[in-house]
PDB file of C-alpha atoms and ligand atoms in Angstrom:
ATOM      1  CA  UNK U   1     -20.206 -44.172  -4.799  1.00 96.00           C
ATOM      2  CA  UNK U   2     -18.291 -45.556  -1.943  1.00 97.00           C
ATOM      3  CA  UNK U   3     -18.202 -44.889   1.531  1.00 96.00           C
ATOM      4  CA  UNK U   4     -15.289 -44.852   3.944  1.00 93.00           C
ATOM      5  CA  UNK U   5     -16.130 -44.695   7.769  1.00 95.00           C
ATOM      6  CA  UNK U   6     -13.325 -43.840  10.400  1.00 94.00           C
ATOM      7  CA  UNK U   7     -14.286 -44.670  13.844  1.00 95.00           C
ATOM      8  CA  UNK U   8     -12.717 -42.826  17.069  1.00 96.00           C
ATOM      9  CA  UNK U   9     -12.355 -44.848  20.325  1.00 97.00           C
ATOM     10  CA  UNK U  10     -12.710 -42.829  23.424  1.00 98.00           C
ATOM     11  CA  UNK U  11     -12.675 -44.157  26.850  1.00 98.00           C
ATOM     12  CA  UNK U  12     -14.577 -41.853  29.388  1.00 98.00           C
ATOM     13  CA  UNK U  13     -13.533 -41.999  33.094  1.00 98.00           C
ATOM     14  CA  UNK U  14     -14.312 -40.607  36.425  1.00 98.00           C
ATOM     15  CA  UNK U  15     -11.208 -38.984  37.933  1.00 98.00           C
ATOM     16  CA  UNK U  16     -11.163 -41.650  40.601  1.00 98.00           C
ATOM     17  CA  UNK U  17     -11.108 -44.445  38.164  1.00 98.00           C
ATOM     18  CA  UNK U  18      -7.851 -43.369  36.874  1.00 98.00           C
ATOM     19  CA  UNK U  19      -4.500 -44.949  37.749  1.00 98.00           C
ATOM     20  CA  UNK U  20      -2.432 -42.937  39.978  1.00 98.00           C
ATOM     21  CA  UNK U  21       0.180 -41.719  37.425  1.00 98.00           C
ATOM     22  CA  UNK U  22      -2.775 -40.411  35.157  1.00 98.00           C
ATOM     23  CA  UNK U  23      -4.401 -38.796  38.110  1.00 98.00           C
ATOM     24  CA  UNK U  24      -0.882 -36.871  38.777  1.00 98.00           C
ATOM     25  CA  UNK U  25      -0.607 -35.924  35.113  1.00 98.00           C
ATOM     26  CA  UNK U  26      -4.099 -34.449  35.233  1.00 98.00           C
ATOM     27  CA  UNK U  27      -3.342 -32.690  38.557  1.00 98.00           C
ATOM     28  CA  UNK U  28       0.025 -31.242  36.991  1.00 98.00           C
ATOM     29  CA  UNK U  29      -1.941 -29.887  33.779  1.00 98.00           C
ATOM     30  CA  UNK U  30      -4.507 -28.283  36.144  1.00 98.00           C
ATOM     31  CA  UNK U  31      -1.606 -26.688  38.293  1.00 98.00           C
ATOM     32  CA  UNK U  32      -0.066 -25.556  34.975  1.00 98.00           C
ATOM     33  CA  UNK U  33      -3.178 -23.392  34.207  1.00 98.00           C
ATOM     34  CA  UNK U  34      -2.080 -21.166  36.964  1.00 98.00           C
ATOM     35  CA  UNK U  35       1.064 -20.286  35.095  1.00 98.00           C
ATOM     36  CA  UNK U  36      -1.005 -19.417  31.923  1.00 98.00           C
ATOM     37  CA  UNK U  37      -0.827 -16.116  30.345  1.00 98.00           C
ATOM     38  CA  UNK U  38      -4.107 -15.257  28.961  1.00 98.00           C
ATOM     39  CA  UNK U  39      -4.892 -11.712  29.537  1.00 98.00           C
ATOM     40  CA  UNK U  40      -7.138 -11.662  26.193  1.00 98.00           C
ATOM     41  CA  UNK U  41      -9.114 -14.831  26.261  1.00 98.00           C
ATOM     42  CA  UNK U  42      -9.161 -15.234  30.187  1.00 98.00           C
ATOM     43  CA  UNK U  43      -9.050 -18.905  29.067  1.00 98.00           C
ATOM     44  CA  UNK U  44      -6.306 -20.701  31.038  1.00 98.00           C
ATOM     45  CA  UNK U  45      -5.113 -23.739  29.540  1.00 98.00           C
ATOM     46  CA  UNK U  46      -2.563 -26.309  31.037  1.00 98.00           C
ATOM     47  CA  UNK U  47      -0.782 -29.196  29.788  1.00 98.00           C
ATOM     48  CA  UNK U  48       1.420 -32.049  31.093  1.00 98.00           C
ATOM     49  CA  UNK U  49       3.280 -34.527  29.289  1.00 98.00           C
ATOM     50  CA  UNK U  50       5.004 -37.632  30.644  1.00 98.00           C
ATOM     51  CA  UNK U  51       8.062 -38.801  28.907  1.00 98.00           C
ATOM     52  CA  UNK U  52       9.276 -42.455  28.474  1.00 97.00           C
ATOM     53  CA  UNK U  53      11.638 -42.027  31.492  1.00 97.00           C
ATOM     54  CA  UNK U  54       8.981 -40.687  33.774  1.00 98.00           C
ATOM     55  CA  UNK U  55       9.822 -37.102  33.388  1.00 98.00           C
ATOM     56  CA  UNK U  56       6.739 -34.843  33.586  1.00 98.00           C
ATOM     57  CA  UNK U  57       7.080 -31.511  31.732  1.00 98.00           C
ATOM     58  CA  UNK U  58       4.036 -28.942  32.070  1.00 98.00           C
ATOM     59  CA  UNK U  59       3.220 -25.720  30.027  1.00 98.00           C
ATOM     60  CA  UNK U  60       0.456 -23.321  29.521  1.00 98.00           C
ATOM     61  CA  UNK U  61      -0.949 -21.168  26.906  1.00 98.00           C
ATOM     62  CA  UNK U  62       0.817 -17.932  26.420  1.00 98.00           C
ATOM     63  CA  UNK U  63      -0.870 -15.097  24.641  1.00 98.00           C
ATOM     64  CA  UNK U  64       0.055 -12.021  22.742  1.00 98.00           C
ATOM     65  CA  UNK U  65      -1.341  -8.579  21.818  1.00 98.00           C
ATOM     66  CA  UNK U  66      -0.711  -9.560  18.412  1.00 98.00           C
ATOM     67  CA  UNK U  67      -3.273 -12.573  18.759  1.00 97.00           C
ATOM     68  CA  UNK U  68      -1.721 -15.039  16.272  1.00 96.00           C
ATOM     69  CA  UNK U  69       1.715 -14.712  18.071  1.00 98.00           C
ATOM     70  CA  UNK U  70       0.495 -16.541  21.092  1.00 98.00           C
ATOM     71  CA  UNK U  71       0.505 -20.370  21.712  1.00 98.00           C
ATOM     72  CA  UNK U  72      -1.679 -23.040  23.024  1.00 98.00           C
ATOM     73  CA  UNK U  73      -0.625 -24.964  25.895  1.00 98.00           C
ATOM     74  CA  UNK U  74      -0.106 -28.144  24.215  1.00 98.00           C
ATOM     75  CA  UNK U  75       2.169 -26.862  21.728  1.00 98.00           C
ATOM     76  CA  UNK U  76       4.242 -24.779  24.332  1.00 98.00           C
ATOM     77  CA  UNK U  77       4.410 -28.133  26.447  1.00 98.00           C
ATOM     78  CA  UNK U  78       5.434 -30.408  23.462  1.00 98.00           C
ATOM     79  CA  UNK U  79       7.794 -27.966  21.902  1.00 98.00           C
ATOM     80  CA  UNK U  80       9.631 -27.471  25.165  1.00 98.00           C
ATOM     81  CA  UNK U  81       9.735 -31.200  25.968  1.00 98.00           C
ATOM     82  CA  UNK U  82      11.130 -31.985  22.584  1.00 97.00           C
ATOM     83  CA  UNK U  83      13.615 -29.200  22.851  1.00 98.00           C
ATOM     84  CA  UNK U  84      14.625 -30.067  26.416  1.00 98.00           C
ATOM     85  CA  UNK U  85      14.695 -33.997  26.129  1.00 98.00           C
ATOM     86  CA  UNK U  86      14.851 -34.713  22.305  1.00 98.00           C
ATOM     87  CA  UNK U  87      15.543 -38.366  22.782  1.00 97.00           C
ATOM     88  CA  UNK U  88      12.627 -39.032  25.149  1.00 98.00           C
ATOM     89  CA  UNK U  89       9.438 -40.312  23.394  1.00 98.00           C
ATOM     90  CA  UNK U  90       6.269 -38.666  24.752  1.00 98.00           C
ATOM     91  CA  UNK U  91       4.131 -41.115  26.252  1.00 98.00           C
ATOM     92  CA  UNK U  92       1.069 -39.349  27.717  1.00 98.00           C
ATOM     93  CA  UNK U  93      -0.434 -35.931  27.399  1.00 98.00           C
ATOM     94  CA  UNK U  94      -3.050 -34.475  29.689  1.00 98.00           C
ATOM     95  CA  UNK U  95      -4.867 -31.053  29.001  1.00 98.00           C
ATOM     96  CA  UNK U  96      -6.984 -28.974  31.456  1.00 98.00           C
ATOM     97  CA  UNK U  97      -8.450 -25.707  31.076  1.00 98.00           C
ATOM     98  CA  UNK U  98      -9.941 -23.041  33.656  1.00 98.00           C
ATOM     99  CA  UNK U  99     -12.140 -20.113  32.875  1.00 98.00           C
ATOM    100  CA  UNK U 100     -12.865 -17.393  35.404  1.00 96.00           C
ATOM    101  CA  UNK U 101     -15.593 -19.585  36.840  1.00 97.00           C
ATOM    102  CA  UNK U 102     -13.438 -22.518  37.449  1.00 98.00           C
ATOM    103  CA  UNK U 103     -12.255 -25.508  35.618  1.00 98.00           C
ATOM    104  CA  UNK U 104     -14.230 -26.560  32.483  1.00 98.00           C
ATOM    105  CA  UNK U 105     -17.115 -29.149  32.982  1.00 98.00           C
ATOM    106  CA  UNK U 106     -16.557 -30.893  29.658  1.00 98.00           C
ATOM    107  CA  UNK U 107     -13.191 -32.452  28.521  1.00 98.00           C
ATOM    108  CA  UNK U 108     -11.166 -29.889  26.940  1.00 96.00           C
ATOM    109  CA  UNK U 109     -10.272 -30.853  23.226  1.00 96.00           C
ATOM    110  CA  UNK U 110      -7.138 -29.752  21.540  1.00 98.00           C
ATOM    111  CA  UNK U 111      -7.371 -27.337  18.804  1.00 98.00           C
ATOM    112  CA  UNK U 112      -6.485 -28.303  15.042  1.00 98.00           C
ATOM    113  CA  UNK U 113      -3.099 -27.021  15.023  1.00 98.00           C
ATOM    114  CA  UNK U 114      -2.254 -28.708  18.371  1.00 98.00           C
ATOM    115  CA  UNK U 115      -3.370 -31.940  17.117  1.00 98.00           C
ATOM    116  CA  UNK U 116      -1.188 -31.596  13.962  1.00 98.00           C
ATOM    117  CA  UNK U 117       1.855 -31.143  16.367  1.00 98.00           C
ATOM    118  CA  UNK U 118       0.733 -34.135  18.419  1.00 98.00           C
ATOM    119  CA  UNK U 119       0.759 -35.999  15.216  1.00 98.00           C
ATOM    120  CA  UNK U 120       4.190 -34.932  14.432  1.00 98.00           C
ATOM    121  CA  UNK U 121       5.722 -35.936  17.834  1.00 98.00           C
ATOM    122  CA  UNK U 122       4.187 -39.417  17.496  1.00 98.00           C
ATOM    123  CA  UNK U 123       5.829 -39.705  14.096  1.00 97.00           C
ATOM    124  CA  UNK U 124       9.018 -38.318  15.301  1.00 96.00           C
ATOM    125  CA  UNK U 125       9.253 -40.884  18.215  1.00 96.00           C
ATOM    126  CA  UNK U 126       7.268 -43.733  16.287  1.00 96.00           C
ATOM    127  CA  UNK U 127       5.277 -43.990  19.605  1.00 96.00           C
ATOM    128  CA  UNK U 128       1.546 -43.256  20.106  1.00 98.00           C
ATOM    129  CA  UNK U 129       0.719 -40.643  22.500  1.00 98.00           C
ATOM    130  CA  UNK U 130      -2.143 -41.418  24.927  1.00 98.00           C
ATOM    131  CA  UNK U 131      -4.014 -38.058  25.503  1.00 98.00           C
ATOM    132  CA  UNK U 132      -6.148 -37.326  28.582  1.00 98.00           C
ATOM    133  CA  UNK U 133      -8.779 -34.489  28.087  1.00 98.00           C
ATOM    134  CA  UNK U 134      -9.858 -33.273  31.644  1.00 98.00           C
ATOM    135  CA  UNK U 135     -13.076 -31.883  32.484  1.00 98.00           C
ATOM    136  CA  UNK U 136     -14.988 -31.762  35.846  1.00 98.00           C
ATOM    137  CA  UNK U 137     -17.833 -34.046  34.514  1.00 98.00           C
ATOM    138  CA  UNK U 138     -15.533 -36.763  33.243  1.00 98.00           C
ATOM    139  CA  UNK U 139     -12.078 -37.269  31.582  1.00 98.00           C
ATOM    140  CA  UNK U 140     -11.724 -38.600  27.914  1.00 98.00           C
ATOM    141  CA  UNK U 141      -8.870 -40.929  27.033  1.00 98.00           C
ATOM    142  CA  UNK U 142      -7.540 -41.594  23.496  1.00 98.00           C
ATOM    143  CA  UNK U 143      -4.988 -44.170  22.682  1.00 98.00           C
ATOM    144  CA  UNK U 144      -3.395 -41.777  20.213  1.00 98.00           C
ATOM    145  CA  UNK U 145      -3.874 -38.975  17.882  1.00 98.00           C
ATOM    146  CA  UNK U 146      -5.492 -40.996  15.104  1.00 97.00           C
ATOM    147  CA  UNK U 147      -8.866 -40.889  17.277  1.00 97.00           C
ATOM    148  CA  UNK U 148      -8.814 -37.146  17.325  1.00 98.00           C
ATOM    149  CA  UNK U 149      -7.347 -36.355  13.622  1.00 97.00           C
ATOM    150  CA  UNK U 150      -8.665 -38.779  11.257  1.00 94.00           C
ATOM    151  CA  UNK U 151      -7.234 -38.609   7.533  1.00 94.00           C
ATOM    152  CA  UNK U 152      -4.435 -36.899   8.620  1.00 96.00           C
ATOM    153  CA  UNK U 153      -1.608 -35.031   6.645  1.00 95.00           C
ATOM    154  CA  UNK U 154       1.939 -36.335   7.336  1.00 90.00           C
ATOM    155  CA  UNK U 155       5.312 -36.672   5.966  1.00 90.00           C
ATOM    156  CA  UNK U 156       4.175 -39.776   4.269  1.00 90.00           C
ATOM    157  CA  UNK U 157       1.447 -37.793   2.333  1.00 93.00           C
ATOM    158  CA  UNK U 158       4.060 -36.207   0.412  1.00 94.00           C
ATOM    159  CA  UNK U 159       5.715 -39.484  -0.846  1.00 93.00           C
TER     160      UNK U 159
HETATM  161  N1  THU O   1      -5.830 -22.795  23.695  1.00 62.86           N
HETATM  162  C1  THU O   1      -5.150 -23.744  24.231  1.00 62.86           C
HETATM  163  O1  THU O   1      -4.103 -23.459  24.767  1.00 62.86           O
HETATM  164  N2  THU O   1      -5.264 -25.051  23.761  1.00 62.86           N
HETATM  165  C2  THU O   1      -6.158 -25.484  22.792  1.00 62.86           C
HETATM  166  O2  THU O   1      -6.201 -26.494  22.561  1.00 62.86           O
HETATM  167  C3  THU O   1      -7.435 -24.410  22.569  1.00 62.86           C
HETATM  168  C4  THU O   1      -6.969 -22.947  22.800  1.00 62.86           C
HETATM  169  C5  THU O   1      -5.756 -21.387  24.074  1.00 62.86           C
HETATM  170  C6  THU O   1      -5.359 -20.358  23.035  1.00 62.86           C
HETATM  171  C7  THU O   1      -5.729 -19.076  23.605  1.00 62.86           C
HETATM  172  O3  THU O   1      -4.914 -18.564  24.382  1.00 62.86           O
HETATM  173  C8  THU O   1      -7.079 -19.418  24.488  1.00 62.86           C
HETATM  174  O4  THU O   1      -6.934 -20.760  24.571  1.00 62.86           O
HETATM  175  C9  THU O   1      -8.223 -19.133  23.670  1.00 62.86           C
HETATM  176  O5  THU O   1      -8.366 -19.705  22.364  1.00 62.86           O
END
């Protein structure tokens, strides 16, 4: 038997410790939660991406009475950013979430499907995406999706 250990590096920050552009991106993700359409879960998620040229694109989760037809904030945002600016690599992604009680205390992690789409976006632009997971207690930062999606399936897996 052999063992294969995969490590993830997560940096933990207080909001005040972040650089101004990162604070602005988190603020934009929080602001985007206000445009969430979540009448079923009442869980409002917002995402904001900064592209290589500095453009910031935001999005939020959009639910549907036929539940699987809805879409998470991260994918709404990434698909829109890629559809609108197909030549601009995504540099940083910030995610925030709010319940009826307020913004979540713990950093909000992206779901598995969103992780897969973040991976595809990295592959598409051959550029790692820094990810900021916002919580009121602290903010998690990872340098790329590999820290959140180890042993991933991608195009090269089919070669
Ligand atoms: N949601 C997101 O927008 N992003 C995630 O990464 C996790 C879940 C949304 C989907 C749904 O509208 C609500 O949160 C509850 O799952």
